[in-house]
């Protein structure tokens, strides 16, 4: 059985673009909230292979997406490196911030993939249960985005602490980026070994850097990860998501070697399909999935018209928000496939 997502990532034509959504398993689904309340904490859910596999499959069962993305989080990598990571209700992630060179010594590359073994176990469970046309996506956070959470201690408004370090002590910052590059490449490789057929790398905060820093801390590490996977796992497609990169999407497509790029909502799609040297994915505004109805339907048509018969992966410009009515997601899939 062919999988439409893999066909498109090979650059071949399909009748209808494959569709999956970032955060397709999440709080907007009542069945997710039910499992989540049974799991205890959010990290307990990430590290419970049976429950993580179950929530990964929920949106596949409900909507029939063309791909499942393994349920996990980008912050399991800092956690496995030895950093304190907690998810507080209503606050998002809280990390024991690393502020300088000394903080680096608390992180250890040893045993990372052993600590992440539950993720690989969840992947092999999902792989054995997926419908035959559904692809399985593994993922990780990009080094810059992970470093920003690790140094800011959570989400940030101005990214001043991580920039203070990147500008003020670039050699030590490069050590952190190299450590993360290494850990991410290995984590992705192990996900592929366990059954992931595609990997996506989330650089959610790529958009806060100047273009030179973007080159150094986003493009270069990404290029290194793609090259490493090309050696260890040749032929496995890599999707990069440098959210907010703006004109930087062009350099990113040219220089990282990714198979596909995820476009955030702000990128003009007609520009991206011409200017970005990679297959494109995205960039429906997640708010339209909350709104639904005619505005959603019109945007789906517009996107399909702009991409024409070019290889394209239908997705959002960022994750599904908790306020999204599940019925609108069902309609999206139905309208798209009509
Ligand atoms: O369905 C999927 O997409 C797979 C699972 C997935 C999650 N997080 C589950 C999750 C994926 C791919 C991620 C990636 C992730 N995690 C990113 C990159 C994408 C993006 O959103 O920019 C980032 C930055 C994180 C870090 C993170 N995790 C934050 C900032 C938060 C809090 C914000 C929020 O929505 O609560 C999380 C928690 C999180 N990760 C939830 C889910 C379903 C919600 C937590 C809950 O259930 O209580």
Short mmCIF file of C-alpha atoms and ligand atoms in Angstrom, two decimals:
data_model
loop_
_atom_site.label_atom_id
_atom_site.label_comp_id
_atom_site.label_asym_id
_atom_site.label_seq_id
_atom_site.Cartn_x
_atom_site.Cartn_y
_atom_site.Cartn_z
CA UNK A 1 0.00 0.00 0.00
CA UNK A 2 1.40 3.41 -0.86
CA UNK A 3 1.35 6.18 1.69
CA UNK A 4 0.40 9.57 0.17
CA UNK A 5 2.68 11.50 2.56
CA UNK A 6 5.72 9.44 1.50
CA UNK A 7 4.75 9.72 -2.18
CA UNK A 8 4.68 13.52 -1.95
CA UNK A 9 7.97 13.58 -0.05
CA UNK A 10 9.50 11.67 -2.97
CA UNK A 11 8.35 14.56 -5.15
CA UNK A 12 5.72 12.51 -6.97
CA UNK A 13 2.19 13.63 -7.72
CA UNK A 14 -0.90 12.59 -5.80
CA UNK A 15 -4.52 13.49 -6.54
CA UNK A 16 -5.14 15.20 -3.22
CA UNK A 17 -2.49 16.65 -0.90
CA UNK A 18 -1.88 14.48 2.18
CA UNK A 19 -3.00 16.11 5.42
CA UNK A 20 -1.91 15.99 9.05
CA UNK A 21 -1.89 18.74 11.68
CA UNK A 22 0.69 19.87 14.18
CA UNK A 23 -0.70 19.15 17.70
CA UNK A 24 -3.35 16.92 16.16
CA UNK A 25 -3.35 14.96 19.44
CA UNK A 26 -4.09 17.43 22.19
CA UNK A 27 -6.47 19.16 24.53
CA UNK A 28 -9.11 19.99 21.87
CA UNK A 29 -9.98 16.26 21.83
CA UNK A 30 -12.16 14.97 24.72
CA UNK A 31 -10.57 11.52 24.38
CA UNK A 32 -7.11 13.12 24.86
CA UNK A 33 -8.28 14.95 28.00
CA UNK A 34 -9.60 11.69 29.35
CA UNK A 35 -6.29 9.82 28.92
CA UNK A 36 -4.35 12.87 30.09
CA UNK A 37 -6.29 12.93 33.37
CA UNK A 38 -5.50 9.25 33.92
CA UNK A 39 -1.79 9.66 33.18
CA UNK A 40 -0.92 12.04 36.01
CA UNK A 41 1.52 14.64 34.76
CA UNK A 42 2.18 15.58 31.16
CA UNK A 43 5.66 14.02 31.22
CA UNK A 44 4.19 10.82 32.69
CA UNK A 45 2.01 10.66 29.59
CA UNK A 46 5.04 11.23 27.33
CA UNK A 47 6.96 8.42 29.07
CA UNK A 48 4.13 5.89 29.21
CA UNK A 49 4.47 3.94 25.94
CA UNK A 50 0.95 2.47 26.03
CA UNK A 51 -0.77 5.79 26.76
CA UNK A 52 1.43 7.79 24.37
CA UNK A 53 0.62 5.27 21.62
CA UNK A 54 -3.07 5.52 22.45
CA UNK A 55 -3.23 9.32 22.17
CA UNK A 56 -1.09 9.26 19.01
CA UNK A 57 -3.72 7.06 17.37
CA UNK A 58 -6.76 9.06 18.58
CA UNK A 59 -6.77 11.65 15.76
CA UNK A 60 -6.06 8.91 13.19
CA UNK A 61 -9.10 6.95 14.33
CA UNK A 62 -11.30 10.04 14.48
CA UNK A 63 -10.23 11.92 11.33
CA UNK A 64 -8.24 9.53 9.11
CA UNK A 65 -5.22 11.82 8.69
CA UNK A 66 -2.47 10.73 6.28
CA UNK A 67 0.11 10.75 9.07
CA UNK A 68 0.39 10.17 12.78
CA UNK A 69 2.97 12.17 14.74
CA UNK A 70 4.25 10.37 17.80
CA UNK A 71 2.92 11.88 21.01
CA UNK A 72 5.86 13.29 22.94
CA UNK A 73 7.39 16.74 23.43
CA UNK A 74 10.47 18.60 22.29
CA UNK A 75 11.47 19.13 25.94
CA UNK A 76 12.10 15.42 26.60
CA UNK A 77 15.59 15.97 25.14
CA UNK A 78 16.69 18.59 27.72
CA UNK A 79 15.05 16.39 30.36
CA UNK A 80 17.04 13.34 29.19
CA UNK A 81 20.22 15.45 29.22
CA UNK A 82 19.66 15.93 32.94
CA UNK A 83 17.86 19.28 33.17
CA UNK A 84 14.86 19.70 35.49
CA UNK A 85 11.71 20.07 33.34
CA UNK A 86 8.16 20.40 34.67
CA UNK A 87 4.84 21.19 33.04
CA UNK A 88 2.68 23.33 35.27
CA UNK A 89 -1.05 23.52 34.67
CA UNK A 90 -1.86 26.80 32.92
CA UNK A 91 1.83 27.86 32.87
CA UNK A 92 3.37 25.68 30.22
CA UNK A 93 6.87 24.30 30.65
CA UNK A 94 9.17 25.33 33.50
CA UNK A 95 12.87 24.38 33.33
CA UNK A 96 15.68 24.84 35.86
CA UNK A 97 17.37 27.51 33.77
CA UNK A 98 20.98 27.13 32.68
CA UNK A 99 22.61 30.51 32.60
CA UNK A 100 26.29 30.09 31.76
CA UNK A 101 29.23 27.81 31.04
CA UNK A 102 28.99 26.19 34.49
CA UNK A 103 25.42 25.14 33.73
CA UNK A 104 26.71 23.05 30.84
CA UNK A 105 28.51 20.72 33.20
CA UNK A 106 25.18 19.58 34.64
CA UNK A 107 24.18 18.13 31.26
CA UNK A 108 25.29 14.69 30.19
CA UNK A 109 25.21 13.12 26.77
CA UNK A 110 25.55 9.66 28.34
CA UNK A 111 22.38 7.62 28.61
CA UNK A 112 20.13 10.01 26.69
CA UNK A 113 18.65 7.41 24.38
CA UNK A 114 18.24 4.97 27.29
CA UNK A 115 16.18 7.58 29.11
CA UNK A 116 14.16 8.17 25.94
CA UNK A 117 13.51 4.45 25.39
CA UNK A 118 9.76 4.83 26.24
CA UNK A 119 9.41 7.14 23.22
CA UNK A 120 10.88 4.46 20.94
CA UNK A 121 8.66 1.83 22.47
CA UNK A 122 5.59 4.00 21.83
CA UNK A 123 6.71 4.43 18.21
CA UNK A 124 7.00 0.70 17.60
CA UNK A 125 3.56 0.15 19.16
CA UNK A 126 2.01 2.82 16.92
CA UNK A 127 3.83 1.47 13.84
CA UNK A 128 2.26 -1.95 14.40
CA UNK A 129 -1.25 -0.51 14.71
CA UNK A 130 -1.43 2.15 12.00
CA UNK A 131 -3.68 1.82 8.96
CA UNK A 132 -1.57 0.79 5.95
CA UNK A 133 -1.78 4.17 4.14
CA UNK A 134 -0.89 6.23 7.23
CA UNK A 135 2.70 7.37 7.68
CA UNK A 136 4.40 7.73 11.06
CA UNK A 137 6.30 10.93 11.89
CA UNK A 138 8.97 11.19 14.59
CA UNK A 139 10.18 14.59 15.79
CA UNK A 140 12.44 16.67 17.97
CA UNK A 141 13.03 20.35 18.71
CA UNK A 142 15.79 22.17 16.85
CA UNK A 143 18.89 23.11 18.89
CA UNK A 144 18.14 26.87 18.91
CA UNK A 145 14.57 26.41 20.16
CA UNK A 146 15.65 23.86 22.78
CA UNK A 147 18.49 26.16 23.91
CA UNK A 148 16.05 29.03 24.30
CA UNK A 149 13.78 26.99 26.61
CA UNK A 150 16.81 25.66 28.52
CA UNK A 151 18.31 29.10 29.12
CA UNK A 152 15.12 31.15 29.55
CA UNK A 153 13.69 28.47 31.85
CA UNK A 154 10.45 28.36 29.84
CA UNK A 155 8.65 30.46 27.29
CA UNK A 156 9.96 33.97 26.80
CA UNK A 157 8.84 37.35 25.58
CA UNK A 158 12.17 38.89 24.56
CA UNK A 159 14.66 35.97 24.53
CA UNK A 160 17.12 38.19 26.34
CA UNK A 161 18.84 35.49 28.40
CA UNK A 162 19.49 33.14 25.49
CA UNK A 163 20.67 36.06 23.33
CA UNK A 164 22.81 37.40 26.14
CA UNK A 165 24.63 34.08 26.06
CA UNK A 166 24.71 33.63 22.27
CA UNK A 167 26.15 37.12 21.70
CA UNK A 168 28.20 37.37 24.88
CA UNK A 169 29.90 33.97 24.99
CA UNK A 170 29.38 32.42 21.55
CA UNK A 171 31.99 29.69 22.12
CA UNK A 172 30.23 28.29 25.16
CA UNK A 173 26.86 28.74 23.47
CA UNK A 174 28.20 26.79 20.47
CA UNK A 175 29.08 23.96 22.86
CA UNK A 176 25.47 23.80 23.98
CA UNK A 177 24.22 23.92 20.37
CA UNK A 178 26.66 21.15 19.39
CA UNK A 179 25.54 19.00 22.31
CA UNK A 180 21.91 19.47 21.27
CA UNK A 181 22.71 18.84 17.59
CA UNK A 182 24.27 15.56 18.58
CA UNK A 183 21.47 14.52 20.94
CA UNK A 184 18.78 15.47 18.39
CA UNK A 185 20.43 13.55 15.54
CA UNK A 186 20.70 10.50 17.75
CA UNK A 187 17.15 10.81 19.11
CA UNK A 188 15.77 11.08 15.56
CA UNK A 189 17.86 8.12 14.39
CA UNK A 190 16.48 5.98 17.20
CA UNK A 191 12.93 7.04 16.34
CA UNK A 192 13.53 5.94 12.75
CA UNK A 193 14.95 2.61 13.94
CA UNK A 194 11.76 2.14 15.98
CA UNK A 195 9.47 2.76 12.99
CA UNK A 196 9.23 6.50 12.21
CA UNK A 197 9.18 6.97 8.42
CA UNK A 198 9.57 10.76 8.36
CA UNK A 199 10.99 13.16 10.93
CA UNK A 200 10.08 16.78 11.61
CA UNK A 201 12.33 19.23 13.44
CA UNK A 202 10.51 22.08 15.19
CA UNK A 203 12.38 25.39 15.33
CA UNK A 204 9.52 27.30 16.89
CA UNK A 205 11.63 30.33 17.79
CA UNK A 206 13.67 30.63 14.57
CA UNK A 207 11.88 33.93 13.97
CA UNK A 208 13.44 35.91 16.81
CA UNK A 209 16.98 36.03 15.38
CA UNK A 210 18.73 38.48 13.10
CA UNK A 211 19.61 36.96 9.75
CA UNK A 212 23.26 36.32 10.62
CA UNK A 213 22.38 34.66 13.90
CA UNK A 214 19.66 32.69 12.14
CA UNK A 215 22.31 31.36 9.78
CA UNK A 216 24.60 30.39 12.63
CA UNK A 217 22.19 28.98 15.20
CA UNK A 218 19.36 27.65 13.02
CA UNK A 219 20.58 26.89 9.49
CA UNK A 220 24.00 25.46 10.38
CA UNK A 221 22.86 23.04 13.15
CA UNK A 222 19.95 21.95 10.97
CA UNK A 223 22.33 21.27 8.11
CA UNK A 224 24.47 19.16 10.47
CA UNK A 225 21.49 17.12 11.69
CA UNK A 226 20.25 16.49 8.14
CA UNK A 227 23.76 15.46 7.03
CA UNK A 228 24.11 13.07 9.97
CA UNK A 229 20.76 11.45 9.29
CA UNK A 230 21.67 11.23 5.60
CA UNK A 231 24.65 9.09 6.61
CA UNK A 232 23.02 7.00 9.33
CA UNK A 233 19.52 6.70 7.81
CA UNK A 234 19.72 7.54 4.10
CA UNK A 235 16.47 8.24 2.27
CA UNK A 236 14.37 9.17 5.31
CA UNK A 237 12.64 12.50 4.58
CA UNK A 238 13.23 15.39 6.98
CA UNK A 239 10.74 18.24 7.40
CA UNK A 240 12.12 21.45 8.93
CA UNK A 241 9.82 24.01 10.58
CA UNK A 242 11.67 27.31 11.11
CA UNK A 243 8.64 29.17 12.41
CA UNK A 244 8.75 32.91 11.74
CA UNK A 245 11.86 32.75 9.54
CA UNK A 246 10.33 35.12 6.95
CA UNK A 247 12.71 35.68 4.04
CA UNK A 248 15.07 33.28 5.83
CA UNK A 249 12.93 30.43 4.51
CA UNK A 250 14.76 30.78 1.22
CA UNK A 251 18.25 30.19 2.69
CA UNK A 252 16.83 27.48 4.93
CA UNK A 253 15.41 25.56 1.95
CA UNK A 254 18.63 25.97 -0.02
CA UNK A 255 21.21 25.20 2.61
CA UNK A 256 19.85 22.81 5.23
CA UNK A 257 19.20 19.90 2.87
CA UNK A 258 15.70 19.29 4.27
CA UNK A 259 13.22 17.45 2.08
CA UNK A 260 10.34 19.74 3.04
CA UNK A 261 9.74 22.92 5.00
CA UNK A 262 6.78 23.73 7.22
CA UNK A 263 5.53 27.25 6.53
CA UNK A 264 4.14 29.32 9.36
CA UNK A 265 0.95 31.30 8.78
CA UNK A 266 2.67 34.58 7.90
CA UNK A 267 4.53 33.25 4.84
CA UNK A 268 2.85 34.15 1.52
CA UNK A 269 2.19 30.75 -0.04
CA UNK A 270 2.53 31.93 -3.69
CA UNK A 271 6.01 33.25 -2.82
CA UNK A 272 7.05 30.13 -0.93
CA UNK A 273 6.09 27.62 -3.62
CA UNK A 274 8.36 29.49 -6.06
CA UNK A 275 11.20 30.69 -3.80
CA UNK A 276 11.75 27.83 -1.37
CA UNK A 277 13.83 24.98 -2.76
CA UNK A 278 11.99 22.18 -0.92
CA UNK A 279 8.55 20.62 -0.80
CA UNK A 280 6.24 22.87 1.21
CA UNK A 281 3.87 22.12 4.07
CA UNK A 282 1.47 24.42 5.89
CA UNK A 283 0.29 27.21 6.35
CA UNK A 284 -3.40 27.43 7.23
CA UNK A 285 -4.04 29.79 10.15
CA UNK A 286 -4.98 27.63 13.20
CA UNK A 287 -7.55 30.33 14.08
CA UNK A 288 -9.54 29.39 10.94
CA UNK A 289 -9.95 25.93 12.41
CA UNK A 290 -11.60 27.57 15.42
CA UNK A 291 -13.80 29.76 13.19
CA UNK A 292 -14.81 27.01 10.75
CA UNK A 293 -17.58 27.44 8.16
CA UNK A 294 -17.24 29.51 5.01
CA UNK A 295 -13.97 31.29 5.95
CA UNK A 296 -12.27 27.92 6.53
CA UNK A 297 -13.66 26.46 3.34
CA UNK A 298 -12.57 29.47 1.26
CA UNK A 299 -9.03 29.29 2.61
CA UNK A 300 -8.76 25.57 1.86
CA UNK A 301 -9.77 26.30 -1.76
CA UNK A 302 -7.34 29.17 -2.01
CA UNK A 303 -4.45 27.05 -0.76
CA UNK A 304 -5.27 24.25 -3.18
CA UNK A 305 -5.48 26.73 -6.04
CA UNK A 306 -2.12 28.33 -5.20
CA UNK A 307 -0.25 25.03 -4.98
CA UNK A 308 -1.94 23.51 -8.04
CA UNK A 309 -0.31 20.17 -8.79
CA UNK A 310 2.99 20.89 -7.06
CA UNK A 311 3.93 18.45 -4.29
CA UNK A 312 2.38 19.86 -1.12
CA UNK A 313 1.50 18.69 2.40
CA UNK A 314 -1.63 20.21 3.88
CA UNK A 315 -1.10 21.41 7.47
CA UNK A 316 -1.48 24.42 9.73
CA UNK A 317 1.00 27.25 10.19
CA UNK A 318 1.30 26.26 13.89
CA UNK A 319 -0.36 23.79 16.25
CA UNK A 320 -4.07 23.11 16.74
CA UNK A 321 -5.28 25.30 19.62
CA UNK A 322 -7.31 23.83 22.52
CA UNK A 323 -10.37 25.94 21.59
CA UNK A 324 -10.73 24.14 18.23
CA UNK A 325 -14.07 22.35 17.77
CA UNK A 326 -13.21 18.78 16.64
CA UNK A 327 -16.11 18.99 14.11
CA UNK A 328 -14.17 21.65 12.20
CA UNK A 329 -11.21 19.32 11.88
CA UNK A 330 -13.49 16.62 10.47
CA UNK A 331 -14.88 19.15 7.95
CA UNK A 332 -11.37 20.25 6.96
CA UNK A 333 -10.44 16.68 6.05
CA UNK A 334 -13.75 16.14 4.25
CA UNK A 335 -13.57 19.38 2.23
CA UNK A 336 -9.96 18.83 1.34
CA UNK A 337 -10.60 15.34 -0.01
CA UNK A 338 -13.75 16.30 -1.94
O1 LIG B 1 0.22 15.99 18.18
C1 LIG B 1 1.41 16.40 18.10
O2 LIG B 1 1.75 17.38 17.41
C2 LIG B 1 2.50 15.63 18.81
C3 LIG B 1 2.82 16.04 20.12
C4 LIG B 1 3.55 17.35 20.38
C5 LIG B 1 3.41 18.04 21.61
N1 LIG B 1 4.30 19.06 21.65
C6 LIG B 1 2.46 17.66 22.68
C7 LIG B 1 2.10 18.67 23.70
C8 LIG B 1 4.51 18.04 19.64
C9 LIG B 1 5.01 17.79 18.22
C10 LIG B 1 5.00 19.11 20.47
C11 LIG B 1 6.07 20.03 20.05
C12 LIG B 1 6.40 21.15 20.91
N2 LIG B 1 6.44 21.21 22.29
C13 LIG B 1 6.88 22.40 20.43
C14 LIG B 1 7.10 22.76 18.98
C15 LIG B 1 5.85 23.15 18.30
C16 LIG B 1 5.26 24.48 18.74
O3 LIG B 1 4.18 24.44 19.36
O4 LIG B 1 5.89 25.50 18.51
C17 LIG B 1 7.13 23.22 21.56
C18 LIG B 1 7.60 24.66 21.52
C19 LIG B 1 6.85 22.45 22.72
C20 LIG B 1 7.02 22.87 24.14
C21 LIG B 1 5.73 22.87 24.84
N3 LIG B 1 5.02 21.74 25.21
C22 LIG B 1 4.99 23.99 25.28
C23 LIG B 1 5.41 25.44 25.09
C24 LIG B 1 3.86 23.51 25.91
C25 LIG B 1 2.82 24.33 26.65
C26 LIG B 1 1.87 24.99 25.74
C27 LIG B 1 0.59 24.24 25.69
O5 LIG B 1 0.02 24.11 24.60
O6 LIG B 1 0.14 23.81 26.77
C28 LIG B 1 3.85 22.10 25.81
C29 LIG B 1 2.83 21.16 26.32
C30 LIG B 1 2.23 20.21 25.31
N4 LIG B 1 2.95 19.48 24.40
C31 LIG B 1 0.85 19.85 25.20
C32 LIG B 1 0.77 18.88 24.19
C33 LIG B 1 -0.48 18.16 23.73
C34 LIG B 1 -0.27 20.37 26.09
C35 LIG B 1 -0.04 19.91 27.47
C36 LIG B 1 -1.19 19.23 28.17
O7 LIG B 1 -1.79 18.25 27.68
O8 LIG B 1 -1.47 19.65 29.31
#
